[in-house]
Amino acid sequence: MKPAPRVDQGDEHLKVTAPKGYAAGIPAVVESVRQLVDHLGVAKAARTMLRINQPDGFDCPGCAWPEDNLNGHRTSRFEFCENGAKAIAEEATDRRITADFFAEHSIASLAERSDYWLGQQGRLTEPMYRPAGATHYEPISWEAAFARIGGALRALSSPDRAVFYTSGRTSNEAAFSYQLFVRALGTNNLPDCSNMCHESSGVALTETIGIGKGTVTIEDIHDAGLLVIIGQNPGTNHPRMLSALETAKRRGAKVVSINPLPEAGLMQFRNPQTVRGLARRGTALSDLHLPVAVGADLALFQLVNARLAASGSVDRAFVDASCDGFDELTTHLAGLDHDALLAATGLTAGDVDAFVELVAGHERIVACWAMGLTQHRQAVATIREVANTLLLRGAIGKRGAGLCPVRGHSNVQGDRTMGIYERPSPAFLDALADRFGFEPPRAHGFDTVEAIAAMAAGDVDVFVAMGGNFVSAAPDTEATAAAMERCALTVQVSTKLNRSHVRCGTEALILPCLGRTERDSRGPEQRFVTVEDSMGVVHATRGRNDPASPHLRSEVDIVAGIAAAALDASVVDWTDWGRDYAAIRDHIAAVVPGFEDFNRRVVEPGGFALPNGPRDSRTFATATGRARLTVNTFEPIKVPPGRLLLQTVRSHDQYNTTIYGLDDRYRGIHDGRRVVFVNADDITALGHADGDVVDVVSEWRDGSERRAERFRIVSYPTPRGCCAAYFPEANVLVPLDSVAEGSRTPTSKAIVVRLERRG
Ligand SMILES: Nc1nc2c(c(=O)[nH]1)N[C@H]1C(S)=C(S)[C@@H](COP(=O)(O)OP(=O)(O)OC[C@H]3O[C@@H](n4cnc5c(=O)[nH]c(N)nc54)[C@H](O)[C@@H]3O)O[C@H]1N2
Ligand SMILES: Nc1nc2c(c(=O)[nH]1)N[C@H]1C(S)=C(S)[C@@H](COP(=O)(O)OP(=O)(O)OC[C@H]3O[C@@H](n4cnc5c(=O)[nH]c(N)nc54)[C@H](O)[C@@H]3O)O[C@H]1N2
Ligand SMILES: [Mo]
């Protein structure tokens, strides 16, 4: 094992090389093994790797892509990828943070460190407490920590003065327990990372097809005739998806990628798990790449839909039988200014023709998307328009076709299914009331952005986070940190140290929990938890490694500890809650539709699929019982002269706010992160040169500005007028009130900026 870095490395060694045209292959295999061995040593690395995504092992915490399941068999013994290996190395590391570390480093000095340095220090090992006004964290017992939280929650003048955040790695059992406790306390203040992630997908799909989830299985990807991948970088963020795309290509599928950037994983894939991949031949992935301008997908899909309607390429039988709104849609589309739409996309007429021809020529179409569609002001309208395309083609509810929002965190979809939601449905609350005999609160709670505003206004006393890194993940980093610091008590249930521990409330607690890879036992009993992948398959996950410290507790036990201290013995007996996770699953089975007979079905190999009306039977739980074709109006983002539209992306060496390393291999960035990718012609037109160091300054409607200092300009093939930088360094640029219409997701991918030379 390599020791944790002592010195915080800046960008002094930053090096830029040409971007790569392909993903994975031998470097990825070497990289996975190197990361694991650096953190775990050889023997533990080997043992851990053998259990990733195996029936008796643990679910890879890397992403929510399902296990591949070709002809009913797992495609390979090792269903893992380079970035899964990094996620595991990060969690299963042998590095440790003990009480001595916190005695040595003041909270203020830790706040000066980079996200990378904080994360690299190792696993948290015991509960830590910052008393009011103290400069350092100090050890505290679990019982005293729970008593402190219970006291603070009991003292609230209203339960709505507490906020309970969730990140997406939390298991179904923990998430269900957490929301039950929060609602028994009396609030729906349950914001989650989904608010910043796929909320726009959930809103758009609920409106159009009556369910806020995708409608495909992994087999549908394999059997698709046309795969359209929009605003997603699977080579980095969902590498296992590339194997499924490779299978589809072998079976004759065409792939279209719609992305301002020519992401390596979308161009060519060298599967390290096949001889072909190891021999460096690889599979060419995209048959057509459309370098759309940032934020212009709505214009593109309107053009496509107008052409489908005008050329009679509509599945009228399906539309007539199952959809509302056809006439309104076609009239609207025919009346649009098609030249203006085309100009907005930045594409050529030939690009659009080629795409229309593919869409019109295929019936089995799958559309996949991620953050490139969800984090724009018009994200909901854009996703509705993508849904229009598939509905017009009848490409839903049949083999090889459907809508596929590709989720991020490995259980973010399951957490929502379990009721982590600030706007729960009346049906869900009724079911809770029936099962537990209490009246849950009905008023909607705060989403992420509303929670920050309330914290900033002094309306929140207690903030609890079940995982995640609220301060670095949310927009307007300084404003969010200041909002956090206004809380009287902040509580972070975490595996690793991050910024939300060091920009904390007056009083603060760090509660260290077990991760996915670790054995979860209470007494002699070994427990397992469950998760739901991006395609609605629920299955068990069991950690086998020794816990990072004997003091760690499971997320479920931590919820039960807090609840027992905060609530009287009403609703359930919290002191006994969680001893047996099967009992929690019985409650879930009674409350959440689709989980009937949960305990029996979840131990079957591969788990079970949740029901999905559009996918299973072309039924749509909308008000009319039919799918809805929607009318959307494209409002281009106004970019004044001399300004660019900035999008924020993940590098190949990070997991959201967790920075694994300082390289972005596929994009040719080494040993640094403060870079801004700009088109060569824009660099010249703006009077800069490749390699110049600039401040990135965002400009907002109210005249305010925000500044991210010292970014190196990197000449890159992005469309004219667009640029890109890394999240979370660029989060300072997005004000809190810049959110998507309808979903309130921060607009992390559409920021008007100027590049200012440093004096
Ligand atoms: N290794 C690793 N895996 C991860 C994560 C990680 O950080 N690291 N994060 C996880 C999480 S929580 C999530 S949500 C997912 C995120 O997965 P992605 O959505 O792939 O993540 P991003 O890096 O935000 O990439 C956004 C992509 O959209 C493109 N894009 C930006 N703006 C536009 C636009 O206007 N139109 C179009 N068509 N494209 C656009 C960008 O060029 C980029 O390719 O990955 C999950 N998996
Ligand atoms: N500018 C910009 N901002 C963005 C985005 C963007 O693309 N651009 N993306 C957004 C998206 S898609 C998302 S999902 C959010 C992510 O927001 P979050 O989910 O809040 O952030 P993460 O970085 O995933 O959280 C990492 C922390 O989770 C903790 N952790 C890891 N595993 C576990 C576990 O098993 N249990 C517990 N309790 N804790 C654990 C560790 O302490 C680690 O430090 O960020 C959003 N912010
Ligand atoms: Mo996400």
mmCIF file with all atom_site columns, C-alpha atoms and ligand atoms in Angstrom, residues 91 124 165-170 193-194 196-198 371 375 408-409 465-470 472-475 493-498 501 513-516 555 648-650 655-658 727-728 730-731 734 748-749 751, ligand 2:
data_model
loop_
_atom_site.group_PDB
_atom_site.id
_atom_site.type_symbol
_atom_site.label_atom_id
_atom_site.label_alt_id
_atom_site.label_comp_id
_atom_site.label_asym_id
_atom_site.label_entity_id
_atom_site.label_seq_id
_atom_site.pdbx_PDB_ins_code
_atom_site.Cartn_x
_atom_site.Cartn_y
_atom_site.Cartn_z
_atom_site.occupancy
_atom_site.B_iso_or_equiv
_atom_site.pdbx_formal_charge
_atom_site.auth_seq_id
_atom_site.auth_comp_id
_atom_site.auth_asym_id
_atom_site.auth_atom_id
_atom_site.pdbx_PDB_model_num
ATOM   1   C CA  . GLU A 1 91  ? -13.435 2.563  -0.342  1.00 0.00 ? 91  GLU A CA  1
ATOM   2   C CA  . LEU A 1 124 ? -12.871 7.446  8.657   1.00 0.00 ? 124 LEU A CA  1
ATOM   3   C CA  . TYR A 1 165 ? -29.937 14.853 2.611   1.00 0.00 ? 165 TYR A CA  1
ATOM   4   C CA  . THR A 1 166 ? -29.199 11.513 0.925   1.00 0.00 ? 166 THR A CA  1
ATOM   5   C CA  . SER A 1 167 ? -26.562 10.556 -1.632  1.00 0.00 ? 167 SER A CA  1
ATOM   6   C CA  . GLY A 1 168 ? -27.101 7.649  -4.004  1.00 0.00 ? 168 GLY A CA  1
ATOM   7   C CA  . ARG A 1 169 ? -25.021 4.846  -2.527  1.00 0.00 ? 169 ARG A CA  1
ATOM   8   C CA  . THR A 1 170 ? -27.376 4.299  0.380   1.00 0.00 ? 170 THR A CA  1
ATOM   9   C CA  . CYS A 1 193 ? -28.330 14.036 -5.022  1.00 0.00 ? 193 CYS A CA  1
ATOM   10  C CA  . SER A 1 194 ? -31.022 13.185 -7.585  1.00 0.00 ? 194 SER A CA  1
ATOM   11  C CA  . MET A 1 196 ? -28.793 17.705 -8.995  1.00 0.00 ? 196 MET A CA  1
ATOM   12  C CA  . CYS A 1 197 ? -28.704 14.686 -11.281 1.00 0.00 ? 197 CYS A CA  1
ATOM   13  C CA  . HIS A 1 198 ? -31.621 12.931 -13.057 1.00 0.00 ? 198 HIS A CA  1
ATOM   14  C CA  . MET A 1 371 ? -26.041 14.797 -17.409 1.00 0.00 ? 371 MET A CA  1
ATOM   15  C CA  . GLN A 1 375 ? -28.487 19.990 -16.192 1.00 0.00 ? 375 GLN A CA  1
ATOM   16  C CA  . GLY A 1 408 ? -25.246 7.812  -11.758 1.00 0.00 ? 408 GLY A CA  1
ATOM   17  C CA  . HIS A 1 409 ? -24.893 6.555  -8.205  1.00 0.00 ? 409 HIS A CA  1
ATOM   18  C CA  . ALA A 1 465 ? -26.403 13.914 5.379   1.00 0.00 ? 465 ALA A CA  1
ATOM   19  C CA  . MET A 1 466 ? -26.659 10.205 4.643   1.00 0.00 ? 466 MET A CA  1
ATOM   20  C CA  . GLY A 1 467 ? -23.508 10.101 2.523   1.00 0.00 ? 467 GLY A CA  1
ATOM   21  C CA  . GLY A 1 468 ? -22.472 12.507 -0.205  1.00 0.00 ? 468 GLY A CA  1
ATOM   22  C CA  . ASN A 1 469 ? -20.608 15.776 -0.109  1.00 0.00 ? 469 ASN A CA  1
ATOM   23  C CA  . PHE A 1 470 ? -23.231 18.487 -0.090  1.00 0.00 ? 470 PHE A CA  1
ATOM   24  C CA  . SER A 1 472 ? -18.783 20.432 -3.052  1.00 0.00 ? 472 SER A CA  1
ATOM   25  C CA  . ALA A 1 473 ? -21.604 18.857 -5.074  1.00 0.00 ? 473 ALA A CA  1
ATOM   26  C CA  . ALA A 1 474 ? -24.048 21.759 -4.832  1.00 0.00 ? 474 ALA A CA  1
ATOM   27  C CA  . PRO A 1 475 ? -23.712 24.924 -6.913  1.00 0.00 ? 475 PRO A CA  1
ATOM   28  C CA  . VAL A 1 493 ? -22.692 9.861  7.829   1.00 0.00 ? 493 VAL A CA  1
ATOM   29  C CA  . SER A 1 494 ? -19.651 9.113  5.685   1.00 0.00 ? 494 SER A CA  1
ATOM   30  C CA  . THR A 1 495 ? -16.954 6.720  4.624   1.00 0.00 ? 495 THR A CA  1
ATOM   31  C CA  . LYS A 1 496 ? -14.345 9.295  3.574   1.00 0.00 ? 496 LYS A CA  1
ATOM   32  C CA  . LEU A 1 497 ? -13.323 12.796 4.631   1.00 0.00 ? 497 LEU A CA  1
ATOM   33  C CA  . ASN A 1 498 ? -14.654 15.599 2.433   1.00 0.00 ? 498 ASN A CA  1
ATOM   34  C CA  . HIS A 1 501 ? -16.929 17.863 7.181   1.00 0.00 ? 501 HIS A CA  1
ATOM   35  C CA  . CYS A 1 513 ? -20.182 3.944  8.308   1.00 0.00 ? 513 CYS A CA  1
ATOM   36  C CA  . LEU A 1 514 ? -19.557 0.636  6.572   1.00 0.00 ? 514 LEU A CA  1
ATOM   37  C CA  . GLY A 1 515 ? -19.125 0.665  2.794   1.00 0.00 ? 515 GLY A CA  1
ATOM   38  C CA  . ARG A 1 516 ? -20.384 -1.763 0.154   1.00 0.00 ? 516 ARG A CA  1
ATOM   39  C CA  . GLU A 1 555 ? -26.177 3.093  7.786   1.00 0.00 ? 555 GLU A CA  1
ATOM   40  C CA  . THR A 1 648 ? -18.892 21.138 -16.336 1.00 0.00 ? 648 THR A CA  1
ATOM   41  C CA  . VAL A 1 649 ? -17.781 17.528 -16.779 1.00 0.00 ? 649 VAL A CA  1
ATOM   42  C CA  . ARG A 1 650 ? -16.154 14.729 -14.826 1.00 0.00 ? 650 ARG A CA  1
ATOM   43  C CA  . TYR A 1 655 ? -16.129 10.099 -8.746  1.00 0.00 ? 655 TYR A CA  1
ATOM   44  C CA  . ASN A 1 656 ? -18.186 13.246 -8.446  1.00 0.00 ? 656 ASN A CA  1
ATOM   45  C CA  . THR A 1 657 ? -16.502 15.198 -5.650  1.00 0.00 ? 657 THR A CA  1
ATOM   46  C CA  . THR A 1 658 ? -14.092 12.338 -4.879  1.00 0.00 ? 658 THR A CA  1
ATOM   47  C CA  . PHE A 1 727 ? -16.846 19.762 -11.667 1.00 0.00 ? 727 PHE A CA  1
ATOM   48  C CA  . PRO A 1 728 ? -16.476 20.573 -8.706  1.00 0.00 ? 728 PRO A CA  1
ATOM   49  C CA  . ALA A 1 730 ? -16.294 25.135 -11.592 1.00 0.00 ? 730 ALA A CA  1
ATOM   50  C CA  . ASN A 1 731 ? -19.262 24.935 -9.185  1.00 0.00 ? 731 ASN A CA  1
ATOM   51  C CA  . VAL A 1 734 ? -23.264 28.701 -10.800 1.00 0.00 ? 734 VAL A CA  1
ATOM   52  C CA  . SER A 1 748 ? -24.267 22.948 -14.251 1.00 0.00 ? 748 SER A CA  1
ATOM   53  C CA  . LYS A 1 749 ? -23.973 22.541 -18.018 1.00 0.00 ? 749 LYS A CA  1
ATOM   54  C CA  . ILE A 1 751 ? -23.017 28.774 -17.805 1.00 0.00 ? 751 ILE A CA  1
HETATM 55  N N1  . LIG B 2 .   ? -21.021 21.548 -11.531 1.00 0.00 ? 2   LIG B N1  1
HETATM 56  C C1  . LIG B 2 .   ? -21.546 20.331 -11.390 1.00 0.00 ? 2   LIG B C1  1
HETATM 57  N N2  . LIG B 2 .   ? -22.061 19.969 -10.186 1.00 0.00 ? 2   LIG B N2  1
HETATM 58  C C2  . LIG B 2 .   ? -22.595 18.748 -10.039 1.00 0.00 ? 2   LIG B C2  1
HETATM 59  C C3  . LIG B 2 .   ? -22.636 17.829 -11.119 1.00 0.00 ? 2   LIG B C3  1
HETATM 60  C C4  . LIG B 2 .   ? -22.085 18.236 -12.371 1.00 0.00 ? 2   LIG B C4  1
HETATM 61  O O1  . LIG B 2 .   ? -22.087 17.478 -13.375 1.00 0.00 ? 2   LIG B O1  1
HETATM 62  N N3  . LIG B 2 .   ? -21.540 19.477 -12.455 1.00 0.00 ? 2   LIG B N3  1
HETATM 63  N N4  . LIG B 2 .   ? -23.203 16.593 -10.924 1.00 0.00 ? 2   LIG B N4  1
HETATM 64  C C5  . LIG B 2 .   ? -24.218 16.459 -9.890  1.00 0.00 ? 2   LIG B C5  1
HETATM 65  C C6  . LIG B 2 .   ? -24.544 15.033 -9.679  1.00 0.00 ? 2   LIG B C6  1
HETATM 66  S S1  . LIG B 2 .   ? -25.025 14.175 -11.073 1.00 0.00 ? 2   LIG B S1  1
HETATM 67  C C7  . LIG B 2 .   ? -24.520 14.435 -8.473  1.00 0.00 ? 2   LIG B C7  1
HETATM 68  S S2  . LIG B 2 .   ? -25.118 12.827 -8.316  1.00 0.00 ? 2   LIG B S2  1
HETATM 69  C C8  . LIG B 2 .   ? -24.031 15.163 -7.279  1.00 0.00 ? 2   LIG B C8  1
HETATM 70  C C9  . LIG B 2 .   ? -23.214 14.234 -6.341  1.00 0.00 ? 2   LIG B C9  1
HETATM 71  O O2  . LIG B 2 .   ? -23.370 14.657 -5.065  1.00 0.00 ? 2   LIG B O2  1
HETATM 72  P P1  . LIG B 2 .   ? -23.060 13.710 -3.786  1.00 0.00 ? 2   LIG B P1  1
HETATM 73  O O3  . LIG B 2 .   ? -23.702 12.407 -3.939  1.00 0.00 ? 2   LIG B O3  1
HETATM 74  O O4  . LIG B 2 .   ? -23.434 14.530 -2.596  1.00 0.00 ? 2   LIG B O4  1
HETATM 75  O O5  . LIG B 2 .   ? -21.486 13.616 -3.829  1.00 0.00 ? 2   LIG B O5  1
HETATM 76  P P2  . LIG B 2 .   ? -20.437 12.443 -3.944  1.00 0.00 ? 2   LIG B P2  1
HETATM 77  O O6  . LIG B 2 .   ? -19.185 13.119 -4.406  1.00 0.00 ? 2   LIG B O6  1
HETATM 78  O O7  . LIG B 2 .   ? -20.923 11.339 -4.772  1.00 0.00 ? 2   LIG B O7  1
HETATM 79  O O8  . LIG B 2 .   ? -20.238 11.963 -2.431  1.00 0.00 ? 2   LIG B O8  1
HETATM 80  C C10 . LIG B 2 .   ? -19.001 11.494 -2.016  1.00 0.00 ? 2   LIG B C10 1
HETATM 81  C C11 . LIG B 2 .   ? -18.971 11.214 -0.535  1.00 0.00 ? 2   LIG B C11 1
HETATM 82  O O9  . LIG B 2 .   ? -19.876 10.170 -0.211  1.00 0.00 ? 2   LIG B O9  1
HETATM 83  C C12 . LIG B 2 .   ? -19.418 9.432  0.920   1.00 0.00 ? 2   LIG B C12 1
HETATM 84  N N5  . LIG B 2 .   ? -19.674 8.008  0.695   1.00 0.00 ? 2   LIG B N5  1
HETATM 85  C C13 . LIG B 2 .   ? -19.156 7.198  -0.250  1.00 0.00 ? 2   LIG B C13 1
HETATM 86  N N6  . LIG B 2 .   ? -19.666 5.949  -0.143  1.00 0.00 ? 2   LIG B N6  1
HETATM 87  C C14 . LIG B 2 .   ? -20.538 5.972  0.891   1.00 0.00 ? 2   LIG B C14 1
HETATM 88  C C15 . LIG B 2 .   ? -21.405 5.014  1.491   1.00 0.00 ? 2   LIG B C15 1
HETATM 89  O O10 . LIG B 2 .   ? -21.473 3.849  1.083   1.00 0.00 ? 2   LIG B O10 1
HETATM 90  N N7  . LIG B 2 .   ? -22.173 5.457  2.532   1.00 0.00 ? 2   LIG B N7  1
HETATM 91  C C16 . LIG B 2 .   ? -22.117 6.728  3.014   1.00 0.00 ? 2   LIG B C16 1
HETATM 92  N N8  . LIG B 2 .   ? -22.917 7.090  4.013   1.00 0.00 ? 2   LIG B N8  1
HETATM 93  N N9  . LIG B 2 .   ? -21.290 7.638  2.485   1.00 0.00 ? 2   LIG B N9  1
HETATM 94  C C17 . LIG B 2 .   ? -20.533 7.275  1.425   1.00 0.00 ? 2   LIG B C17 1
HETATM 95  C C18 . LIG B 2 .   ? -17.932 9.718  1.069   1.00 0.00 ? 2   LIG B C18 1
HETATM 96  O O11 . LIG B 2 .   ? -17.717 10.281 2.344   1.00 0.00 ? 2   LIG B O11 1
HETATM 97  C C19 . LIG B 2 .   ? -17.609 10.678 -0.079  1.00 0.00 ? 2   LIG B C19 1
HETATM 98  O O12 . LIG B 2 .   ? -16.779 11.741 0.367   1.00 0.00 ? 2   LIG B O12 1
HETATM 99  O O13 . LIG B 2 .   ? -23.205 16.270 -7.686  1.00 0.00 ? 2   LIG B O13 1
HETATM 100 C C20 . LIG B 2 .   ? -23.870 17.163 -8.576  1.00 0.00 ? 2   LIG B C20 1
HETATM 101 N N10 . LIG B 2 .   ? -23.081 18.365 -8.800  1.00 0.00 ? 2   LIG B N10 1
#
